[in-house]
Amino acid sequence: MSTDTKVVSQADVATAVRRGILAGELVAGQRLVEAELSESLGASRGAVRAALIDLTHEGLVERIANRGARVRVVSVEEALHITEVRMAVEGLCGAKAAERITDQEISALRALGQEMTEAVENGDVVGYSQLNQRLHESVIAIAAQPVAAEVLSRLRARNVRHQFRLAFRAGRPQVSLPQHLAIIEGVCARDPQAAEAAVRAHLGSVLEALAESDAPA
């Protein structure tokens, strides 16, 4: 994990660690050593310690007695609960995005949908996963609902390990692509009900896939 500018504040440290978790640079169970973070981010040990406490309250970090802090491991059961909340909040963002989208944003979303289609056709799983994330982020940004955006950012960071596992499951891109295209269509048609329904249907599919991953063999 690196940063382009020198990080000095507690809030900046928390943001850097949070982004590292979201990007998969910091993985579940990985130790977060204060001295290493202080050196790599250019922050004081006090700022790092306070930031890790904040991230513990957010559910992203856990502190183990006599062992320090680590990226929190989220169970499948908790991932299911997180996805249920995402379904409600992100569905709201889909509806808001449909109400607020501009012509320029419509063109950008449709182009993104075409890129996603080509990635699946070419078997580019990594590229498709990145485009998948861009789509969700784009819809949330278009929605312009800052409270929802903050909630979703924290939920996605907590659930990132399971998101990566699903993204690389055989056949998953072929399942999720039409769902993502339906989200794009609903938002671009400026149809709030269709957009919200498409988001909820997609995340309902994610719930089913997560539940299957936890089923006994």
Coordinates of C-alpha atoms in Angstrom, one line a residue:
M1 CA 0.0 0.0 0.0
S2 CA 1.4 3.4 -0.9
T3 CA 0.3 7.0 -1.1
D4 CA 1.2 9.7 -3.6
T5 CA 1.3 12.5 -0.9
K6 CA 2.6 12.6 2.6
V7 CA -0.1 11.5 5.0
V8 CA 0.0 13.2 8.4
S9 CA -3.5 13.2 9.9
Q10 CA -5.5 10.5 11.6
A11 CA -8.3 10.9 9.0
D12 CA -5.8 10.5 6.2
V13 CA -4.3 7.4 7.7
A14 CA -7.8 5.9 8.1
T15 CA -8.7 6.8 4.5
A16 CA -5.4 5.2 3.2
V17 CA -6.0 1.9 5.1
R18 CA -9.6 1.8 4.1
R19 CA -8.7 2.2 0.4
G20 CA -6.0 -0.5 0.8
I21 CA -8.7 -2.9 2.1
L22 CA -11.1 -2.0 -0.7
A23 CA -8.4 -2.5 -3.4
G24 CA -7.4 -5.8 -2.0
E25 CA -3.9 -4.6 -1.1
L26 CA -4.6 -5.3 2.6
V27 CA -6.3 -8.7 3.0
A28 CA -8.5 -10.3 5.7
G29 CA -6.4 -11.4 8.6
Q30 CA -3.3 -9.3 7.6
R31 CA -1.5 -7.7 10.5
L32 CA -1.5 -3.9 10.6
V33 CA 1.8 -3.0 12.3
E34 CA 1.8 0.6 13.6
A35 CA 5.5 1.2 12.9
E36 CA 5.2 0.0 9.3
L37 CA 2.1 2.1 8.6
S38 CA 3.8 5.1 10.2
E39 CA 6.8 4.8 8.0
S40 CA 4.9 4.0 4.7
L41 CA 2.3 6.7 5.2
G42 CA 4.5 9.4 6.7
A43 CA 2.3 9.7 9.8
S44 CA 3.0 9.7 13.5
R45 CA 2.5 6.5 15.5
G46 CA -0.2 8.3 17.5
A47 CA -2.1 9.2 14.3
V48 CA -1.8 5.6 13.1
R49 CA -3.0 4.2 16.4
A50 CA -6.0 6.5 16.5
A51 CA -6.9 5.7 12.9
L52 CA -6.8 2.0 13.7
I53 CA -9.2 2.6 16.6
D54 CA -11.6 4.4 14.3
L55 CA -11.4 1.6 11.7
T56 CA -12.1 -0.9 14.5
H57 CA -15.3 1.0 15.3
E58 CA -16.2 0.8 11.6
G59 CA -15.8 -3.0 11.6
L60 CA -12.8 -3.0 9.2
V61 CA -10.1 -3.7 11.7
E62 CA -9.9 -5.9 14.8
R63 CA -7.5 -5.8 17.7
I64 CA -6.2 -9.1 19.1
A65 CA -4.9 -9.2 22.7
N66 CA -1.1 -9.2 22.8
R67 CA -0.9 -9.4 19.0
G68 CA -2.0 -5.9 17.8
A69 CA -4.3 -5.0 15.0
R70 CA -5.3 -6.9 11.8
V71 CA -7.7 -6.5 8.9
R72 CA -11.0 -8.0 10.2
V73 CA -12.1 -11.4 8.9
V74 CA -15.8 -11.3 7.9
S75 CA -17.7 -14.6 8.0
V76 CA -20.1 -15.7 5.2
E77 CA -23.0 -15.1 7.6
E78 CA -22.0 -11.5 8.2
A79 CA -21.4 -11.1 4.5
L80 CA -25.0 -12.1 3.9
H81 CA -26.2 -9.5 6.4
I82 CA -24.0 -6.8 4.8
T83 CA -25.4 -7.6 1.3
E84 CA -29.0 -7.4 2.6
V85 CA -28.3 -3.8 3.8
R86 CA -26.5 -3.1 0.5
M87 CA -29.6 -4.2 -1.4
A88 CA -31.7 -1.6 0.4
V89 CA -29.2 1.3 0.3
E90 CA -27.8 0.7 -3.2
G91 CA -31.3 0.2 -4.5
L92 CA -32.1 3.7 -3.3
C93 CA -29.0 4.9 -5.1
G94 CA -30.2 3.2 -8.3
A95 CA -33.5 5.1 -8.1
K96 CA -31.8 8.4 -7.3
A97 CA -29.3 7.9 -10.2
A98 CA -32.2 7.4 -12.6
E99 CA -33.8 10.6 -11.5
R100 CA -30.6 12.7 -11.8
I101 CA -28.6 11.2 -14.6
T102 CA -27.4 13.6 -17.4
D103 CA -27.1 12.9 -21.1
Q104 CA -23.3 12.8 -20.8
E105 CA -23.5 10.3 -17.9
I106 CA -25.9 8.1 -19.9
S107 CA -23.3 7.9 -22.7
A108 CA -20.6 7.0 -20.2
L109 CA -22.7 4.3 -18.6
R110 CA -23.7 2.7 -21.9
A111 CA -20.0 2.7 -22.9
L112 CA -19.1 1.0 -19.6
G113 CA -21.8 -1.6 -20.3
Q114 CA -20.2 -2.3 -23.7
E115 CA -16.8 -2.7 -22.1
M116 CA -18.2 -5.1 -19.6
T117 CA -19.8 -7.2 -22.4
E118 CA -16.5 -7.3 -24.3
A119 CA -14.6 -8.3 -21.2
V120 CA -16.9 -11.3 -20.6
E121 CA -16.8 -12.3 -24.3
N122 CA -13.0 -12.2 -24.1
G123 CA -12.8 -14.1 -20.9
D124 CA -11.1 -11.2 -19.1
V125 CA -12.2 -11.9 -15.6
V126 CA -9.9 -9.4 -13.9
G127 CA -11.0 -6.6 -16.3
Y128 CA -14.6 -7.5 -15.8
S129 CA -14.2 -7.4 -12.0
Q130 CA -12.7 -3.9 -12.3
L131 CA -15.4 -2.7 -14.6
N132 CA -18.0 -4.2 -12.2
Q133 CA -16.6 -2.0 -9.4
R134 CA -16.6 1.0 -11.7
L135 CA -20.3 0.5 -12.5
H136 CA -21.4 0.4 -8.9
E137 CA -19.2 3.4 -8.0
S138 CA -20.6 5.3 -11.0
V139 CA -24.2 4.7 -10.1
I140 CA -23.6 5.7 -6.5
A141 CA -21.8 8.9 -7.7
I142 CA -24.6 9.8 -10.1
A143 CA -27.1 9.3 -7.2
A144 CA -25.5 12.2 -5.3
Q145 CA -26.7 10.8 -2.0
P146 CA -23.6 11.4 0.3
V147 CA -25.0 9.5 3.3
A148 CA -25.8 6.4 1.2
A149 CA -22.4 6.7 -0.4
E150 CA -20.6 6.7 2.9
V151 CA -22.6 3.7 4.2
L152 CA -21.9 1.7 1.1
S153 CA -18.2 2.5 1.1
R154 CA -17.9 1.1 4.6
L155 CA -20.0 -2.0 3.8
R156 CA -18.1 -2.8 0.6
A157 CA -14.8 -2.5 2.5
R158 CA -15.9 -5.0 5.1
N159 CA -17.2 -7.4 2.4
V160 CA -14.3 -7.1 -0.1
R161 CA -12.9 -10.6 0.5
H162 CA -16.2 -12.2 -0.4
Q163 CA -16.6 -9.9 -3.4
F164 CA -13.3 -11.0 -4.8
R165 CA -14.1 -14.7 -4.3
L166 CA -17.4 -14.3 -6.1
A167 CA -15.9 -12.3 -8.9
F168 CA -13.5 -15.1 -9.8
R169 CA -15.9 -18.0 -9.4
A170 CA -16.3 -19.9 -12.7
G171 CA -19.3 -18.8 -14.7
R172 CA -20.1 -15.9 -12.4
P173 CA -19.4 -13.1 -15.0
Q174 CA -21.9 -14.7 -17.4
V175 CA -24.5 -14.6 -14.6
S176 CA -23.9 -11.1 -13.4
L177 CA -23.4 -9.4 -16.8
P178 CA -27.1 -9.3 -17.8
Q179 CA -27.9 -8.1 -14.3
H180 CA -25.5 -5.2 -14.6
L181 CA -26.8 -4.4 -18.1
A182 CA -30.3 -4.2 -16.6
I183 CA -29.1 -1.7 -14.0
I184 CA -27.5 0.4 -16.7
E185 CA -30.7 0.2 -18.8
G186 CA -33.0 1.2 -15.8
V187 CA -30.8 4.2 -14.9
C188 CA -30.3 5.4 -18.5
A189 CA -34.0 5.1 -19.2
R190 CA -34.5 7.5 -16.2
D191 CA -36.9 4.9 -14.7
P192 CA -36.3 4.9 -10.9
Q193 CA -38.5 1.8 -10.3
A194 CA -36.7 -0.2 -12.9
A195 CA -33.3 0.9 -11.8
E196 CA -34.0 0.0 -8.1
A197 CA -35.5 -3.3 -9.1
A198 CA -32.5 -4.2 -11.2
V199 CA -30.0 -3.3 -8.4
R200 CA -32.0 -5.4 -5.9
A201 CA -32.3 -8.3 -8.3
H202 CA -28.5 -8.2 -8.8
L203 CA -27.7 -8.1 -5.1
G204 CA -30.3 -10.8 -4.5
S205 CA -28.3 -13.0 -6.9
V206 CA -25.1 -12.1 -4.9
L207 CA -27.0 -13.3 -1.7
E208 CA -27.8 -16.6 -3.4
A209 CA -24.2 -17.1 -4.5
L210 CA -22.8 -16.3 -1.0
A211 CA -25.3 -18.7 0.6
E212 CA -24.2 -21.4 -1.8
S213 CA -20.6 -20.8 -0.9
D214 CA -21.4 -21.5 2.7
A215 CA -23.5 -24.6 2.0
P216 CA -21.9 -27.9 3.3
A217 CA -20.3 -30.0 0.6

